[in-house]
Structures are given as structure tokens and as C-alpha cells.
Short mmCIF file of C-alpha atoms in Angstrom, two decimals:
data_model
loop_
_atom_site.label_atom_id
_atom_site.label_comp_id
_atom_site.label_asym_id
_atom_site.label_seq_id
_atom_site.Cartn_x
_atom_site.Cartn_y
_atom_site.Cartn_z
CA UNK O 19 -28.71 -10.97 -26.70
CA UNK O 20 -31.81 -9.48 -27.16
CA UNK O 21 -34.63 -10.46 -24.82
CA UNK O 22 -38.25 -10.97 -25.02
CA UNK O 23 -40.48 -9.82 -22.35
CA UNK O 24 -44.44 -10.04 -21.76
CA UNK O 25 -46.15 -8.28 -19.08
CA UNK O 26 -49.92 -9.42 -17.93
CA UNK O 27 -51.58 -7.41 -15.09
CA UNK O 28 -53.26 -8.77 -12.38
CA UNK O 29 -55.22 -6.41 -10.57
CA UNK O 30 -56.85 -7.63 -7.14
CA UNK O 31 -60.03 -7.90 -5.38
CA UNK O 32 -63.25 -6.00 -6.24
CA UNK O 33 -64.23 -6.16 -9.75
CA UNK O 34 -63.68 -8.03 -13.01
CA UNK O 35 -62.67 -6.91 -16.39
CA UNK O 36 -60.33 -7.32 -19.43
CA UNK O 37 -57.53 -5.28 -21.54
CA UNK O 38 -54.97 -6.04 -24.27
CA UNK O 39 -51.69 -6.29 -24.86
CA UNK O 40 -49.13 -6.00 -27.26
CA UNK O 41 -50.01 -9.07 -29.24
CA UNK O 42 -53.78 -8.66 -28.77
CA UNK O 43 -54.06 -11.02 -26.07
CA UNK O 44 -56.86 -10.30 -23.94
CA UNK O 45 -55.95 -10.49 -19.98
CA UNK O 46 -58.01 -10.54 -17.00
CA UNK O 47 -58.08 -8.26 -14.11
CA UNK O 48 -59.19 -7.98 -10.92
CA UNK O 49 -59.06 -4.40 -9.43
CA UNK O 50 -58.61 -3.17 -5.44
CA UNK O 51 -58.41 0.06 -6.00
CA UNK O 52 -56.53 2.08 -8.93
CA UNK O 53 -53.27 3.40 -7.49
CA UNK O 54 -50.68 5.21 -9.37
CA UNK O 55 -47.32 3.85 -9.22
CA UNK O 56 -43.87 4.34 -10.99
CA UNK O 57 -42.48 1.51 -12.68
CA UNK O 58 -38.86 2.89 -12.65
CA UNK O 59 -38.99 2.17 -8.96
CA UNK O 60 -38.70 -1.76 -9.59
CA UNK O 61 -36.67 -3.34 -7.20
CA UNK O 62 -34.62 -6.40 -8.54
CA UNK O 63 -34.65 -7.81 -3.98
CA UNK O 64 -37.15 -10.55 -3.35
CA UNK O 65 -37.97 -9.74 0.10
CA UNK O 66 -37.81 -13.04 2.49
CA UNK O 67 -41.55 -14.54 2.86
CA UNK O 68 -42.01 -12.67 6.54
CA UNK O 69 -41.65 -9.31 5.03
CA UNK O 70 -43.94 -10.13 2.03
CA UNK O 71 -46.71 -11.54 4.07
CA UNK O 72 -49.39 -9.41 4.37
CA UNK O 73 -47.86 -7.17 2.14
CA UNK O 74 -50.74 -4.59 0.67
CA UNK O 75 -51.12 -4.65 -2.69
CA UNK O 76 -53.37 -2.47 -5.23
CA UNK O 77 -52.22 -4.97 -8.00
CA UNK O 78 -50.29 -7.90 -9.52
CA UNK O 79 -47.87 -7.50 -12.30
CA UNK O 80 -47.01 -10.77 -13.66
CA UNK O 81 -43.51 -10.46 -15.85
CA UNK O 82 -42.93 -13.64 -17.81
CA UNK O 83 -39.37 -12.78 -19.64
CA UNK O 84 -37.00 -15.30 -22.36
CA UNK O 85 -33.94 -14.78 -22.63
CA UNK O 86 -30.98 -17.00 -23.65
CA UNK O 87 -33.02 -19.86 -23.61
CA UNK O 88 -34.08 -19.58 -20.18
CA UNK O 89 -37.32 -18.53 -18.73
CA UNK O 90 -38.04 -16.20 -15.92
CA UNK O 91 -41.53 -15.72 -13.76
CA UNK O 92 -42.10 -12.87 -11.74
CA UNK O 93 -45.20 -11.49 -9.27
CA UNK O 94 -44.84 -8.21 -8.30
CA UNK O 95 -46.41 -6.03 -5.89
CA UNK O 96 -47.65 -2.43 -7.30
CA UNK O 97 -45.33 -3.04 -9.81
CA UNK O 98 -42.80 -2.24 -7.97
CA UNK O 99 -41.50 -5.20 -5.26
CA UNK O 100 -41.35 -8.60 -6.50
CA UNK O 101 -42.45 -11.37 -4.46
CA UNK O 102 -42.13 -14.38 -6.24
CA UNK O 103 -39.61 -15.38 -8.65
CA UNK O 104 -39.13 -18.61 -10.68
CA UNK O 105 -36.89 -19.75 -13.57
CA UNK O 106 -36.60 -22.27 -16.11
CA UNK O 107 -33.15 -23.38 -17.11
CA UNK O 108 -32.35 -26.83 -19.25
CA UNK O 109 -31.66 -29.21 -16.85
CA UNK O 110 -31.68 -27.14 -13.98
CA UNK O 111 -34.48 -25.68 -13.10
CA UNK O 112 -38.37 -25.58 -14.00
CA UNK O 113 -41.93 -24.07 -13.17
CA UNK O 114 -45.47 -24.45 -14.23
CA UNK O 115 -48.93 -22.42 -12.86
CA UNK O 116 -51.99 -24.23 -11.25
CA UNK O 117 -55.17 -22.48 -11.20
CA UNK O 118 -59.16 -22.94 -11.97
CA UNK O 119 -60.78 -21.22 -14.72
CA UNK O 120 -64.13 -19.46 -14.31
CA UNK O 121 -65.60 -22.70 -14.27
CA UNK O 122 -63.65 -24.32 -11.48
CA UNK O 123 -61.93 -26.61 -13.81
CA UNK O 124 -58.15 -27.18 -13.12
CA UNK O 125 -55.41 -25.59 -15.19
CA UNK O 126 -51.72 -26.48 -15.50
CA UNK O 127 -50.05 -24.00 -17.56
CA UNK O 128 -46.85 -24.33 -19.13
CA UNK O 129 -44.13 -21.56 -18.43
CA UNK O 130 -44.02 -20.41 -22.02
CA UNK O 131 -48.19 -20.55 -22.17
CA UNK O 132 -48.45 -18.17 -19.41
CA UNK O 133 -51.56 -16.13 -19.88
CA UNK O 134 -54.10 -14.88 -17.66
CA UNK O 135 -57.58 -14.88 -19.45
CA UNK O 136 -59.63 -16.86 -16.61
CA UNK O 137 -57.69 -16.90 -13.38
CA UNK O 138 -60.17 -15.62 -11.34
CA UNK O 139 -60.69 -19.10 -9.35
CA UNK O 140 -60.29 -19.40 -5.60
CA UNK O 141 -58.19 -22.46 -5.58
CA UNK O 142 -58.77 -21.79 -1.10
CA UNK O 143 -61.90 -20.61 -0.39
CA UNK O 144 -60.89 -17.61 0.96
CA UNK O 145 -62.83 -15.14 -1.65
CA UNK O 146 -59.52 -14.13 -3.52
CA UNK O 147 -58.29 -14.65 -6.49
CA UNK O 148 -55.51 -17.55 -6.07
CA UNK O 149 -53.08 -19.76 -8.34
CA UNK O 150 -50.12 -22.20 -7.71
CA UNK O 151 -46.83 -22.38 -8.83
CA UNK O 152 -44.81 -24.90 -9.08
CA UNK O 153 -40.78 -24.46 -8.64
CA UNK O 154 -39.17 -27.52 -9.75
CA UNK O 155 -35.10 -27.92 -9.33
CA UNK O 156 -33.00 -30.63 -10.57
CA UNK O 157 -29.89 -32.45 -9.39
CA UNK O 158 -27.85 -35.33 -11.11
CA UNK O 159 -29.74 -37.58 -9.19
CA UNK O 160 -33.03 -35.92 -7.76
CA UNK O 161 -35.54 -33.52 -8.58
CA UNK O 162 -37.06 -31.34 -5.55
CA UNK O 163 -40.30 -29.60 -6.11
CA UNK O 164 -42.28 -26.89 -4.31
CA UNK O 165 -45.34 -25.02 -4.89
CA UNK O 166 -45.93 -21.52 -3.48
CA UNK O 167 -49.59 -21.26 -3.42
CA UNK O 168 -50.05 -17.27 -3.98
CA UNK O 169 -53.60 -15.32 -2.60
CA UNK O 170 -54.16 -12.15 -4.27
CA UNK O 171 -56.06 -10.10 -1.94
CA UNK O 172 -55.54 -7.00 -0.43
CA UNK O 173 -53.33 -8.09 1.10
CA UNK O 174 -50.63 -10.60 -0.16
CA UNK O 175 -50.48 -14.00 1.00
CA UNK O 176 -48.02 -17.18 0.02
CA UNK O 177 -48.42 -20.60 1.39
CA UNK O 178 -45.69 -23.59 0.58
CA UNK O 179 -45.81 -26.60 0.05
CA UNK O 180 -42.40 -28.59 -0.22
CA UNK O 181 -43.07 -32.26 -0.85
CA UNK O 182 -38.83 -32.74 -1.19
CA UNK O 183 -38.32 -35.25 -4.10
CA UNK O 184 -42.28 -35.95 -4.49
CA UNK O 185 -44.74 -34.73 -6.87
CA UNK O 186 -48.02 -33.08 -5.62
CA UNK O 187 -51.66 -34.07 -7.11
CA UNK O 188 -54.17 -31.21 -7.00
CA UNK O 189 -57.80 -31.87 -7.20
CA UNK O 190 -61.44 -30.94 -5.73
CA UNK O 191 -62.44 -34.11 -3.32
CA UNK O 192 -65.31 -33.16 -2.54
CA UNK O 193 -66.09 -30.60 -4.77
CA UNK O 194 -66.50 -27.69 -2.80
CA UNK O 195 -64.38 -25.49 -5.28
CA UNK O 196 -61.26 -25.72 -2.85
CA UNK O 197 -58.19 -27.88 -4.00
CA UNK O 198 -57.36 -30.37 -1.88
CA UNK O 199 -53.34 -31.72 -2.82
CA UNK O 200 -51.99 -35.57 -2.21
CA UNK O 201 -48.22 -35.31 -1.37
CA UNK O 202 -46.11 -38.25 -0.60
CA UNK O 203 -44.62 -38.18 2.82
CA UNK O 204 -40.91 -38.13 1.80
CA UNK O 205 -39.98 -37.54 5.30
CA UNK O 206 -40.29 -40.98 6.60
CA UNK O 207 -38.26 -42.21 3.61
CA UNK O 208 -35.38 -44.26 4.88
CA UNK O 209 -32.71 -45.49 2.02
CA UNK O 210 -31.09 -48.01 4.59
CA UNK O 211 -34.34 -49.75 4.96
CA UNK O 212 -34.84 -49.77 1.30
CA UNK O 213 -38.07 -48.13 0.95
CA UNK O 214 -38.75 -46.39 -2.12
CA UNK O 215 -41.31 -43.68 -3.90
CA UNK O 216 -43.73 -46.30 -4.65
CA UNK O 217 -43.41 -47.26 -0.72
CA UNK O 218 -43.64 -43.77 0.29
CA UNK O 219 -46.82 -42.74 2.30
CA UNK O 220 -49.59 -40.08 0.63
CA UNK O 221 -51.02 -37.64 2.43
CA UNK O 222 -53.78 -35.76 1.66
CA UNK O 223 -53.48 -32.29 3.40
CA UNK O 224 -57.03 -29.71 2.88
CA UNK O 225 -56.39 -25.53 3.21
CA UNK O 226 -57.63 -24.81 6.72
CA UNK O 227 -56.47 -21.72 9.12
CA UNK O 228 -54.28 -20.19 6.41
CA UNK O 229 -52.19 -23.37 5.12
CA UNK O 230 -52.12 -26.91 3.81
CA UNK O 231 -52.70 -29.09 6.91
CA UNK O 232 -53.39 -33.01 7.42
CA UNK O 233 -56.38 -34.11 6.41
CA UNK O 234 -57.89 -36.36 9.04
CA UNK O 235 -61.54 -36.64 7.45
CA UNK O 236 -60.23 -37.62 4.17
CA UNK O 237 -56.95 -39.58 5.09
CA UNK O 238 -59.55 -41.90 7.67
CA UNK O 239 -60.17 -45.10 6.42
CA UNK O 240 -62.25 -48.24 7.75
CA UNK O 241 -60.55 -51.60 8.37
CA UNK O 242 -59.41 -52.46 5.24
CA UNK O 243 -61.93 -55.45 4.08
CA UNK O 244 -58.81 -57.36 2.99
CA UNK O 245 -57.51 -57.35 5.92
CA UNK O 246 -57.29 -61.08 7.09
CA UNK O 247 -55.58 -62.23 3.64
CA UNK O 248 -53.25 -59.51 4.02
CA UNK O 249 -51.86 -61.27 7.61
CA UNK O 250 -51.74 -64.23 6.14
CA UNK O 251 -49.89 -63.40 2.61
CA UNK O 252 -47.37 -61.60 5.17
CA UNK O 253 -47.05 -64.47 7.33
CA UNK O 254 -45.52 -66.29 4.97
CA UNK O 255 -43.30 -63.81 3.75
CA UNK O 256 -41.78 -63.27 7.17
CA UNK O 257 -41.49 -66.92 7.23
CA UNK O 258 -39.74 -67.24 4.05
CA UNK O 259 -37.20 -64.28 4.46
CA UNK O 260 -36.93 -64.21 8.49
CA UNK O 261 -37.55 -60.60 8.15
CA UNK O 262 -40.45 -57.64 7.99
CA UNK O 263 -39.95 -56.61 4.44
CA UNK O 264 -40.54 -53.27 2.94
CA UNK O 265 -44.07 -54.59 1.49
CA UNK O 266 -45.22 -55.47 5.08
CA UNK O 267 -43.42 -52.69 6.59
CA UNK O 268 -45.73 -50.22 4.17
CA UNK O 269 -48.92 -51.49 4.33
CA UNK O 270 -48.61 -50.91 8.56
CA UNK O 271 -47.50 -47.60 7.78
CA UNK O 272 -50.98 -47.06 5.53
CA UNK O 273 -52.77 -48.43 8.79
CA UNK O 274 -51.20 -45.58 10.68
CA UNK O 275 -52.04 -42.98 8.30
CA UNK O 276 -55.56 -44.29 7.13
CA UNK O 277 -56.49 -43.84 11.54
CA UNK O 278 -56.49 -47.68 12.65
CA UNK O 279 -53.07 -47.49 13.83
CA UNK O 280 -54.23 -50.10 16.24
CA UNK O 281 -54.54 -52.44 13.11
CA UNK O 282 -51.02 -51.91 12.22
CA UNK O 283 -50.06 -53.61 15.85
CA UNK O 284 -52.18 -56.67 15.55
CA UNK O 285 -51.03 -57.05 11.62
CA UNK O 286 -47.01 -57.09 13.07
CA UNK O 287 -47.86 -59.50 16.15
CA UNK O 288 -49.66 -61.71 13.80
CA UNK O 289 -47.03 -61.67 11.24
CA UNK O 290 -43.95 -61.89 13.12
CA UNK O 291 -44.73 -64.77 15.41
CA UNK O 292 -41.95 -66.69 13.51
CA UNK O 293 -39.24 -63.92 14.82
CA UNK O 294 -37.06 -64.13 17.84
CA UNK O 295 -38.04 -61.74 20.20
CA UNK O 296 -34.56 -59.14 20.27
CA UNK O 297 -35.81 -58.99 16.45
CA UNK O 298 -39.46 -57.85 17.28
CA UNK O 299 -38.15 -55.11 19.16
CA UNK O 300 -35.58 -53.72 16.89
CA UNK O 301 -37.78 -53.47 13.84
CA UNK O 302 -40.84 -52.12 16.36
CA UNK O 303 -38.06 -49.07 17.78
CA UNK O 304 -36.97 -47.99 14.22
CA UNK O 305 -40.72 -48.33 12.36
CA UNK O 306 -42.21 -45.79 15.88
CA UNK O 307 -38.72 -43.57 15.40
CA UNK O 308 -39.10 -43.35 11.53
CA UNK O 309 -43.11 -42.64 12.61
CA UNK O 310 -42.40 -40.18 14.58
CA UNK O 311 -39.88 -38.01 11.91
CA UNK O 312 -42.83 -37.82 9.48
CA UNK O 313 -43.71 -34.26 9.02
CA UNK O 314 -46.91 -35.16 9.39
CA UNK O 315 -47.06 -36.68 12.89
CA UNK O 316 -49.38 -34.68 14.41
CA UNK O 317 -51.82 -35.35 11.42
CA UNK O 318 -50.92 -39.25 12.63
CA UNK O 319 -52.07 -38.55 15.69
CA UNK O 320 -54.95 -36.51 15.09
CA UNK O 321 -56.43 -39.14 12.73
CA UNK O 322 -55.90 -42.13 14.88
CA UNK O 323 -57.24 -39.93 18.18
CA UNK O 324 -54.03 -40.54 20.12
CA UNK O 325 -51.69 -38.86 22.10
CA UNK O 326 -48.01 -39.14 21.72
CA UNK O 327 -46.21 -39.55 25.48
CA UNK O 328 -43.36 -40.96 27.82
CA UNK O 329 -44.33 -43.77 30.23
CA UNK O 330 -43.78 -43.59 33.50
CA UNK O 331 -40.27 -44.53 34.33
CA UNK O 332 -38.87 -44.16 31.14
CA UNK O 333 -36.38 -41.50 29.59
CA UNK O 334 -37.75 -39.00 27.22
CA UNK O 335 -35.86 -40.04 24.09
CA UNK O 336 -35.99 -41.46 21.11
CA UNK O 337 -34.72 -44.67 21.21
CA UNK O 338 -37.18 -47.35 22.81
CA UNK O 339 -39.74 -45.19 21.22
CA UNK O 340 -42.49 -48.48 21.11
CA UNK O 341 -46.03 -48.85 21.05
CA UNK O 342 -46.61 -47.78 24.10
CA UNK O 343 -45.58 -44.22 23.50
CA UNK O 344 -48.95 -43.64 21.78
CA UNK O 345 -51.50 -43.18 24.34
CA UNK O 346 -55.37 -43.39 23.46
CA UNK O 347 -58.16 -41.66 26.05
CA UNK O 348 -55.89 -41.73 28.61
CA UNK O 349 -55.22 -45.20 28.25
CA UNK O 350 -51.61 -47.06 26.86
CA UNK O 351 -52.34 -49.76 25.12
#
């Protein structure tokens, strides 16, 4: 079966220009310095993402092949060592590219619209040309995504992001040219207590010291201004049911991710006054030990300005993990 292939070079850091292709395409580069290199000497391994970190590269081949109605996407290094690759197969598999134009505005690119004409954007401020793909893969009965977020410098650099069965947002918050990207927190997804996507958590993580990190200055919130007819809306659904039900049980978990945390105590004591006690505690031990499985937890933390300890005289496990694991200036509270 014959096979069609398209080649667009990518040539990284110093200075900008253009050149065609078979179809009269024009294609951006970005050039390092020109290096010779024999194209015969492709190698077909993906090296693991240790080896290709830092890798030094005079350019970027990007090979975008069809064949038998599936789609391949490949980066290379030199031409030579490919670092990337991605594939689109029905039902199976699927990609797409994220990047900024020359005027910062945000791209997605289809696989079979690959083309390279303005991909000069740093999508993370690091002075390199950048882009983002994303690697979708489908099951019968879930679809896990990750994006690889690729820096073409001298030196090669990947970052991922696997938000699991959730679907990432890009955008510029506060419009510094650097992509911010909402994920939901899948990790904290629990099936027996019925929570869903829509009662998933989002996080909003911001590229700091090389990687996509928890955003403490733009997940903080105030109190929220609803807050009062939010207790009592939840009163009397506890009431009603003789339970904390998923709708309660997510808004606390906003409190802890939005930094007042403390909120998130005084909205379950308030709420669950009708409870017996033995209750109180079992739903309070498996909302802290689904907490603390979140991915994210140090972000939690961070945001809220606590501390995560043991009491005195208590085992260092993970059961009986209350409120007063989290410690705040020294004090439990």
C-alpha cells in the first residue's frame, strides 16, 4: 500500500526564515547552527525520556506520514533520532498540536493539518521555540490523554502532562505570553463514592522550574460570598438523605483547593450536625485519605499555607488521617 509522507523542518534557536516544499507550502525555521547530517542513519528506537532530555539538537525534523488510514507524527533530532512519536488509528488512538502563532494567539492543529508556517511561539517563557502535543488513546470505556509539551532549544526538552481520563484547557491567564493549562484532578476520583467528571476537582498548574506545577496564586480564592446559603442548602440535604452527598462532598473539596481549607471544616460541622457521631468520623477519614492521594497535594498544601503531619501519639498511617493532620504555623487546629 503505497504511503504518503510529508516532511517539515524545524530548525532551532537563533534566527528565523522560510523554505518550500514539495507542494509549495512555505515552512518556518528556526536555525542553531547548520550541521550536516545523513538521513540514512534514521533510527526507527524512541529513546526513553531520560536519554532524550537534554539531548543537543542542530534541528527538528517533523515527519507527518498516512498510511492505511492511519496517521503517524514524528520529532526527530538531526534527523536522525526520533524523540517523539504519535499515531492516529480509528478508534484507537489520536493526536493534535498546540502552539501560538507569531501573534501569541493559540493554535490547535489537526493531525492531517500539520504545518509549520508560524510556530515560533514560546508557549513557556523560556526563549525557545515550543508546541504541545496531545496523545489521546481510547478504550471501550475510557479515553486517556497526555500532552508532551516539547522545547526546541539547543538542547531538547519534553515536559508531560497526564491528566488520566481528563481533558486539559490551555490558555494565557494573565497574559504574559506563557500558557497556563486547567486539568481536572482525576486522582482523587473515587467510583465507590460516586463522584464523577463534573465532580472532579480543576487545577490550574503555571510552567515554573522546568514543568507544569500547582498554581497557588491562581487556584487561591476568597471566601466564597455565597457561602452562608451554601450551609444552609446543605443542611437540609444531609437532613433529608442522612448522608454527605457527592454535591456537598465537592464543594468542600473546592474549599481545599481554592486555599480556605479551613472553610471546608466549618461547612461539614455545620452541615452534619444531624449525623451520629461514628458517621462524622467515617466520612471525615475517607474525604482527608482521598485528599491526601490527589497528585496535587502538595499544591493543597502550599495554597492553604499548611503543613501535612502526625500528632503526637498517633501512628503514621493512613487511616485516622483527620483534620488534625494538617498543621497551620505550627499550630493543629
Amino acid at each position: 500500500m503505497k504511503s504518503n509522507t510529508k516532511r517539515n523542518i524545524f530548525l532551532a534557536v537563533c534566527c528565523i526564515g522560510a523554505i518550500f516544499f514539495g507542494q509549495g507550502k512555505i515552512r518556518d525555521y528556526i536555525l542553531v547552527e547548520n550541521k550536516p547530517y545523513a538521513e540514512s542513519t534514521a533510527s526507527n528506537e524512541i529513546l526513553d525520556e531520560e536519554a532524550t532530555q537534554g539531548m543537543p539538537c542542530a534541528r527538528y525534523d517533523f515527519e507527518y506520514k498516512v498510511e492505511n488510514g492511519s496517521k503517524e507524527f514524528t520529532v526527530f533530532c538531526d534527523g536522525r533520532q526520533p524523540l517523539l512519536s504519535v499515531g492516529s488509528s480509528h478508534l484507537i488512538s489520536s493526536f493534535w498540536i498546540i502552539a501560538t502563532d507569531e501573534k501569541g494567539n493559540i493554535q490547535e492543529i489537526e493531525a492531517d493539518e500539520v504545518v509549520y508556517e508560524n510556530l515560533s511561539g514560546d508557549l513557556t517563557g523560556e526563549g525557545v521555540p515550543s508546541i504541545i502535543v496531545a496523545d489521546i488513546a481510547y478504550s471501550p470505556s475510557r479515553i486517556f490523554r497526555k500532552y508532551h509539551v516539547l522545547s526546541f532549544g539547543k538542547n531538547f526538552k519534553k515536559t508531560v502532562i497526564d491528566t488520566g481520563i481528563g481533558e486539559a484547557k490551555f490558555l494565557d491567564i494573565n497574559k504574559d505570553g506563557v500558557l497556563e493549562v486547567i486539568v481536572p484532578d482525576s486522582s482523587v476520583s473515587r467510583d465507590e463514592s460516586g463522584w464523577t467528571d463534573t465532580a472532579t476537582p480543576d487545577v490550574i498548574l503555571e510552567y515554573r522550574e522546568g514543568e507544569y506545577k500547582f498554581s497557588s496564586k491562581f487556584m487561591k480564592r476568597a471566601k466564597p460570598k455565597d457561602f452562608s446559603a451554601q450551609i444552609k442548602k446543605a443542611k437540609a440535604q444531609v437532613q433529608k438523605e442522612n448522608k454527605i452527598t457527592q454535591e456537598i462532598e465537592h464543594y468542600m473539596t473546592q474549599l481545599f483547593y481554592h486555599g480556605v481549607g479551613k472553610l471546608a471544616w466549618e461547612f461539614f460541622d455545620e452541615v452534619s450536625v444531624s449525623l451520629l457521631p461514628e458517621d462524622k468520623d467515617l466520612f471525615e477519614n475517607e474525604f482527608m485519605i482521598s485528599l491526601n492521594q490527589s497528585v496535587h497535594f502538595d499544591g493543597i498544601l502550599e495554597v492553604n499555607g499548611w503543613k501535612y503531619g502526625v500528632p503526637e501519639g498517633e501512628a503514621s498511617c493512613p487511616e485516622g488521617a483527620g483534620r488534625n493532620r494538617f498543621v497551620e504555623i505550627g499550630k493543629i487546629f
